[in-house]
């Protein structure tokens, strides 16, 4: 997934990773192999089905990635995705952020510095009126 941009190939790979990421014994292997970083490279893709699969996979893996370093870019992308109009995107994004900031002071600090709390509160306010 790191090298390709062909949507159907990326979507198929993300579907496979989504299935594999459910198994507790696969999670650490995928995370240690750089799965979080590889998946995050495609969060800005225009294909909604691809982004949804990636977010579901990241949510599945994120509880194992709380001690991972170099997730700053991923956290930045997730905060941007919180402002999406798509309910699935916002729900999965919030789940990933919740897991990545749980028991991780560094990730919490990064999210705060990137105004993640303000974005989250703004989104909550918007959804009250829908």
JSON list of C-alpha atoms in Angstrom, two decimals:
[
{"chain": "A", "resi": 1, "resn": "UNK", "atom": "CA", "xyz": [0.00, 0.00, 0.00]},
{"chain": "A", "resi": 2, "resn": "UNK", "atom": "CA", "xyz": [2.96, 2.29, 0.44]},
{"chain": "A", "resi": 3, "resn": "UNK", "atom": "CA", "xyz": [3.81, 2.48, -3.25]},
{"chain": "A", "resi": 4, "resn": "UNK", "atom": "CA", "xyz": [0.55, 2.27, -5.18]},
{"chain": "A", "resi": 5, "resn": "UNK", "atom": "CA", "xyz": [-2.23, 4.71, -6.00]},
{"chain": "A", "resi": 6, "resn": "UNK", "atom": "CA", "xyz": [-4.56, 2.48, -8.06]},
{"chain": "A", "resi": 7, "resn": "UNK", "atom": "CA", "xyz": [-7.88, 2.72, -6.19]},
{"chain": "A", "resi": 8, "resn": "UNK", "atom": "CA", "xyz": [-9.13, -0.81, -6.76]},
{"chain": "A", "resi": 9, "resn": "UNK", "atom": "CA", "xyz": [-5.84, -2.34, -5.59]},
{"chain": "A", "resi": 10, "resn": "UNK", "atom": "CA", "xyz": [-5.73, -0.08, -2.53]},
{"chain": "A", "resi": 11, "resn": "UNK", "atom": "CA", "xyz": [-9.36, -0.86, -1.73]},
{"chain": "A", "resi": 12, "resn": "UNK", "atom": "CA", "xyz": [-8.75, -4.62, -2.01]},
{"chain": "A", "resi": 13, "resn": "UNK", "atom": "CA", "xyz": [-5.65, -4.40, 0.20]},
{"chain": "A", "resi": 14, "resn": "UNK", "atom": "CA", "xyz": [-7.49, -2.27, 2.74]},
{"chain": "A", "resi": 15, "resn": "UNK", "atom": "CA", "xyz": [-10.36, -4.79, 2.84]},
{"chain": "A", "resi": 16, "resn": "UNK", "atom": "CA", "xyz": [-7.89, -7.59, 3.55]},
{"chain": "A", "resi": 17, "resn": "UNK", "atom": "CA", "xyz": [-6.14, -5.56, 6.25]},
{"chain": "A", "resi": 18, "resn": "UNK", "atom": "CA", "xyz": [-9.51, -4.70, 7.80]},
{"chain": "A", "resi": 19, "resn": "UNK", "atom": "CA", "xyz": [-10.30, -8.41, 8.15]},
{"chain": "A", "resi": 20, "resn": "UNK", "atom": "CA", "xyz": [-6.81, -9.28, 9.43]},
{"chain": "A", "resi": 21, "resn": "UNK", "atom": "CA", "xyz": [-6.80, -6.39, 11.91]},
{"chain": "A", "resi": 22, "resn": "UNK", "atom": "CA", "xyz": [-9.65, -7.93, 13.90]},
{"chain": "A", "resi": 23, "resn": "UNK", "atom": "CA", "xyz": [-7.48, -10.84, 15.10]},
{"chain": "A", "resi": 24, "resn": "UNK", "atom": "CA", "xyz": [-5.57, -9.98, 18.31]},
{"chain": "A", "resi": 25, "resn": "UNK", "atom": "CA", "xyz": [-2.48, -11.91, 17.20]},
{"chain": "A", "resi": 26, "resn": "UNK", "atom": "CA", "xyz": [-2.31, -10.01, 13.88]},
{"chain": "A", "resi": 27, "resn": "UNK", "atom": "CA", "xyz": [-2.63, -6.52, 15.35]},
{"chain": "A", "resi": 28, "resn": "UNK", "atom": "CA", "xyz": [0.90, -6.16, 16.78]},
{"chain": "A", "resi": 29, "resn": "UNK", "atom": "CA", "xyz": [2.42, -7.63, 13.62]},
{"chain": "A", "resi": 30, "resn": "UNK", "atom": "CA", "xyz": [0.59, -5.17, 11.36]},
{"chain": "A", "resi": 31, "resn": "UNK", "atom": "CA", "xyz": [1.45, -2.22, 13.63]},
{"chain": "A", "resi": 32, "resn": "UNK", "atom": "CA", "xyz": [5.14, -3.21, 13.90]},
{"chain": "A", "resi": 33, "resn": "UNK", "atom": "CA", "xyz": [5.35, -3.63, 10.12]},
{"chain": "A", "resi": 34, "resn": "UNK", "atom": "CA", "xyz": [4.37, 0.03, 9.68]},
{"chain": "A", "resi": 35, "resn": "UNK", "atom": "CA", "xyz": [0.71, -0.60, 8.93]},
{"chain": "A", "resi": 36, "resn": "UNK", "atom": "CA", "xyz": [-0.50, 2.59, 10.62]},
{"chain": "A", "resi": 37, "resn": "UNK", "atom": "CA", "xyz": [1.84, 4.75, 8.55]},
{"chain": "A", "resi": 38, "resn": "UNK", "atom": "CA", "xyz": [1.09, 2.88, 5.30]},
{"chain": "A", "resi": 39, "resn": "UNK", "atom": "CA", "xyz": [-2.65, 3.25, 5.82]},
{"chain": "A", "resi": 40, "resn": "UNK", "atom": "CA", "xyz": [-2.41, 6.91, 6.80]},
{"chain": "A", "resi": 41, "resn": "UNK", "atom": "CA", "xyz": [-0.81, 7.76, 3.45]},
{"chain": "A", "resi": 42, "resn": "UNK", "atom": "CA", "xyz": [-4.16, 7.18, 1.77]},
{"chain": "A", "resi": 43, "resn": "UNK", "atom": "CA", "xyz": [-6.53, 8.96, 4.17]},
{"chain": "A", "resi": 44, "resn": "UNK", "atom": "CA", "xyz": [-6.77, 11.88, 1.76]},
{"chain": "A", "resi": 45, "resn": "UNK", "atom": "CA", "xyz": [-7.84, 9.69, -1.17]},
{"chain": "A", "resi": 46, "resn": "UNK", "atom": "CA", "xyz": [-10.97, 10.79, -3.00]},
{"chain": "A", "resi": 47, "resn": "UNK", "atom": "CA", "xyz": [-12.51, 7.29, -2.76]},
{"chain": "A", "resi": 48, "resn": "UNK", "atom": "CA", "xyz": [-14.93, 7.21, 0.18]},
{"chain": "A", "resi": 49, "resn": "UNK", "atom": "CA", "xyz": [-15.02, 3.42, 0.27]},
{"chain": "A", "resi": 50, "resn": "UNK", "atom": "CA", "xyz": [-11.22, 3.29, 0.52]},
{"chain": "A", "resi": 51, "resn": "UNK", "atom": "CA", "xyz": [-11.08, 5.92, 3.27]},
{"chain": "A", "resi": 52, "resn": "UNK", "atom": "CA", "xyz": [-13.81, 4.10, 5.21]},
{"chain": "A", "resi": 53, "resn": "UNK", "atom": "CA", "xyz": [-11.91, 0.79, 5.03]},
{"chain": "A", "resi": 54, "resn": "UNK", "atom": "CA", "xyz": [-8.72, 2.53, 6.12]},
{"chain": "A", "resi": 55, "resn": "UNK", "atom": "CA", "xyz": [-10.46, 4.20, 9.06]},
{"chain": "A", "resi": 56, "resn": "UNK", "atom": "CA", "xyz": [-12.08, 0.94, 10.18]},
{"chain": "A", "resi": 57, "resn": "UNK", "atom": "CA", "xyz": [-8.69, -0.77, 10.00]},
{"chain": "A", "resi": 58, "resn": "UNK", "atom": "CA", "xyz": [-6.96, 2.06, 11.87]},
{"chain": "A", "resi": 59, "resn": "UNK", "atom": "CA", "xyz": [-9.65, 1.88, 14.54]},
{"chain": "A", "resi": 60, "resn": "UNK", "atom": "CA", "xyz": [-9.07, -1.88, 14.87]},
{"chain": "A", "resi": 61, "resn": "UNK", "atom": "CA", "xyz": [-5.30, -1.39, 15.15]},
{"chain": "A", "resi": 62, "resn": "UNK", "atom": "CA", "xyz": [-5.20, 1.81, 17.18]},
{"chain": "A", "resi": 63, "resn": "UNK", "atom": "CA", "xyz": [-5.49, 0.12, 20.57]},
{"chain": "A", "resi": 64, "resn": "UNK", "atom": "CA", "xyz": [-2.21, -1.68, 19.79]},
{"chain": "A", "resi": 65, "resn": "UNK", "atom": "CA", "xyz": [-0.50, 1.45, 18.48]},
{"chain": "A", "resi": 66, "resn": "UNK", "atom": "CA", "xyz": [-0.67, 3.57, 21.63]},
{"chain": "A", "resi": 67, "resn": "UNK", "atom": "CA", "xyz": [3.08, 3.18, 22.17]},
{"chain": "A", "resi": 68, "resn": "UNK", "atom": "CA", "xyz": [4.01, 3.80, 18.51]},
{"chain": "A", "resi": 69, "resn": "UNK", "atom": "CA", "xyz": [6.22, 6.77, 17.70]},
{"chain": "A", "resi": 70, "resn": "UNK", "atom": "CA", "xyz": [5.94, 9.04, 14.67]},
{"chain": "A", "resi": 71, "resn": "UNK", "atom": "CA", "xyz": [2.15, 9.18, 14.51]},
{"chain": "A", "resi": 72, "resn": "UNK", "atom": "CA", "xyz": [2.08, 12.99, 14.35]},
{"chain": "A", "resi": 73, "resn": "UNK", "atom": "CA", "xyz": [1.04, 13.04, 10.67]},
{"chain": "A", "resi": 74, "resn": "UNK", "atom": "CA", "xyz": [-1.70, 10.50, 11.31]},
{"chain": "A", "resi": 75, "resn": "UNK", "atom": "CA", "xyz": [-3.03, 12.53, 14.24]},
{"chain": "A", "resi": 76, "resn": "UNK", "atom": "CA", "xyz": [-3.02, 15.67, 12.08]},
{"chain": "A", "resi": 77, "resn": "UNK", "atom": "CA", "xyz": [-4.96, 13.91, 9.31]},
{"chain": "A", "resi": 78, "resn": "UNK", "atom": "CA", "xyz": [-7.46, 12.49, 11.78]},
{"chain": "A", "resi": 79, "resn": "UNK", "atom": "CA", "xyz": [-8.21, 15.94, 13.21]},
{"chain": "A", "resi": 80, "resn": "UNK", "atom": "CA", "xyz": [-8.92, 17.19, 9.68]},
{"chain": "A", "resi": 81, "resn": "UNK", "atom": "CA", "xyz": [-11.22, 14.21, 9.06]},
{"chain": "A", "resi": 82, "resn": "UNK", "atom": "CA", "xyz": [-13.20, 15.04, 12.21]},
{"chain": "A", "resi": 83, "resn": "UNK", "atom": "CA", "xyz": [-14.67, 17.95, 10.27]},
{"chain": "A", "resi": 84, "resn": "UNK", "atom": "CA", "xyz": [-16.11, 15.64, 7.59]},
{"chain": "A", "resi": 85, "resn": "UNK", "atom": "CA", "xyz": [-19.81, 15.70, 6.76]},
{"chain": "A", "resi": 86, "resn": "UNK", "atom": "CA", "xyz": [-19.80, 11.90, 6.55]},
{"chain": "A", "resi": 87, "resn": "UNK", "atom": "CA", "xyz": [-21.03, 10.25, 9.76]},
{"chain": "A", "resi": 88, "resn": "UNK", "atom": "CA", "xyz": [-19.01, 7.05, 9.22]},
{"chain": "A", "resi": 89, "resn": "UNK", "atom": "CA", "xyz": [-15.84, 9.06, 8.72]},
{"chain": "A", "resi": 90, "resn": "UNK", "atom": "CA", "xyz": [-16.40, 11.14, 11.87]},
{"chain": "A", "resi": 91, "resn": "UNK", "atom": "CA", "xyz": [-17.36, 8.11, 13.99]},
{"chain": "A", "resi": 92, "resn": "UNK", "atom": "CA", "xyz": [-14.35, 6.02, 12.96]},
{"chain": "A", "resi": 93, "resn": "UNK", "atom": "CA", "xyz": [-12.01, 8.99, 13.23]},
{"chain": "A", "resi": 94, "resn": "UNK", "atom": "CA", "xyz": [-13.18, 9.73, 16.76]},
{"chain": "A", "resi": 95, "resn": "UNK", "atom": "CA", "xyz": [-12.66, 6.07, 17.68]},
{"chain": "A", "resi": 96, "resn": "UNK", "atom": "CA", "xyz": [-9.10, 6.07, 16.35]},
{"chain": "A", "resi": 97, "resn": "UNK", "atom": "CA", "xyz": [-8.27, 9.33, 18.15]},
{"chain": "A", "resi": 98, "resn": "UNK", "atom": "CA", "xyz": [-9.77, 7.98, 21.36]},
{"chain": "A", "resi": 99, "resn": "UNK", "atom": "CA", "xyz": [-7.60, 4.87, 21.23]},
{"chain": "A", "resi": 100, "resn": "UNK", "atom": "CA", "xyz": [-4.40, 6.68, 20.20]},
{"chain": "A", "resi": 101, "resn": "UNK", "atom": "CA", "xyz": [-4.68, 9.23, 23.00]},
{"chain": "A", "resi": 102, "resn": "UNK", "atom": "CA", "xyz": [-5.65, 6.75, 25.71]},
{"chain": "A", "resi": 103, "resn": "UNK", "atom": "CA", "xyz": [-2.72, 6.40, 28.16]},
{"chain": "A", "resi": 104, "resn": "UNK", "atom": "CA", "xyz": [-0.43, 8.34, 25.80]},
{"chain": "A", "resi": 105, "resn": "UNK", "atom": "CA", "xyz": [0.50, 11.81, 27.03]},
{"chain": "A", "resi": 106, "resn": "UNK", "atom": "CA", "xyz": [2.53, 12.62, 23.91]},
{"chain": "A", "resi": 107, "resn": "UNK", "atom": "CA", "xyz": [-0.38, 11.93, 21.56]},
{"chain": "A", "resi": 108, "resn": "UNK", "atom": "CA", "xyz": [-2.74, 13.90, 23.82]},
{"chain": "A", "resi": 109, "resn": "UNK", "atom": "CA", "xyz": [-0.36, 16.85, 23.71]},
{"chain": "A", "resi": 110, "resn": "UNK", "atom": "CA", "xyz": [-0.11, 16.68, 19.92]},
{"chain": "A", "resi": 111, "resn": "UNK", "atom": "CA", "xyz": [-3.89, 16.55, 19.53]},
{"chain": "A", "resi": 112, "resn": "UNK", "atom": "CA", "xyz": [-4.26, 19.54, 21.86]},
{"chain": "A", "resi": 113, "resn": "UNK", "atom": "CA", "xyz": [-1.57, 21.51, 20.01]},
{"chain": "A", "resi": 114, "resn": "UNK", "atom": "CA", "xyz": [-3.38, 20.82, 16.73]},
{"chain": "A", "resi": 115, "resn": "UNK", "atom": "CA", "xyz": [-6.62, 22.18, 18.24]},
{"chain": "A", "resi": 116, "resn": "UNK", "atom": "CA", "xyz": [-8.19, 18.74, 18.17]},
{"chain": "A", "resi": 117, "resn": "UNK", "atom": "CA", "xyz": [-10.30, 19.43, 21.25]},
{"chain": "A", "resi": 118, "resn": "UNK", "atom": "CA", "xyz": [-11.76, 22.59, 19.71]},
{"chain": "A", "resi": 119, "resn": "UNK", "atom": "CA", "xyz": [-12.50, 20.78, 16.44]},
{"chain": "A", "resi": 120, "resn": "UNK", "atom": "CA", "xyz": [-14.18, 17.96, 18.32]},
{"chain": "A", "resi": 121, "resn": "UNK", "atom": "CA", "xyz": [-16.32, 20.36, 20.36]},
{"chain": "A", "resi": 122, "resn": "UNK", "atom": "CA", "xyz": [-17.27, 22.31, 17.22]},
{"chain": "A", "resi": 123, "resn": "UNK", "atom": "CA", "xyz": [-18.36, 19.09, 15.50]},
{"chain": "A", "resi": 124, "resn": "UNK", "atom": "CA", "xyz": [-20.38, 18.08, 18.56]},
{"chain": "A", "resi": 125, "resn": "UNK", "atom": "CA", "xyz": [-22.13, 21.45, 18.48]},
{"chain": "A", "resi": 126, "resn": "UNK", "atom": "CA", "xyz": [-22.94, 21.06, 14.78]},
{"chain": "A", "resi": 127, "resn": "UNK", "atom": "CA", "xyz": [-24.45, 17.62, 15.28]},
{"chain": "A", "resi": 128, "resn": "UNK", "atom": "CA", "xyz": [-26.73, 18.90, 18.04]},
{"chain": "A", "resi": 129, "resn": "UNK", "atom": "CA", "xyz": [-28.62, 20.92, 15.45]},
{"chain": "A", "resi": 130, "resn": "UNK", "atom": "CA", "xyz": [-28.91, 18.24, 12.77]}
]
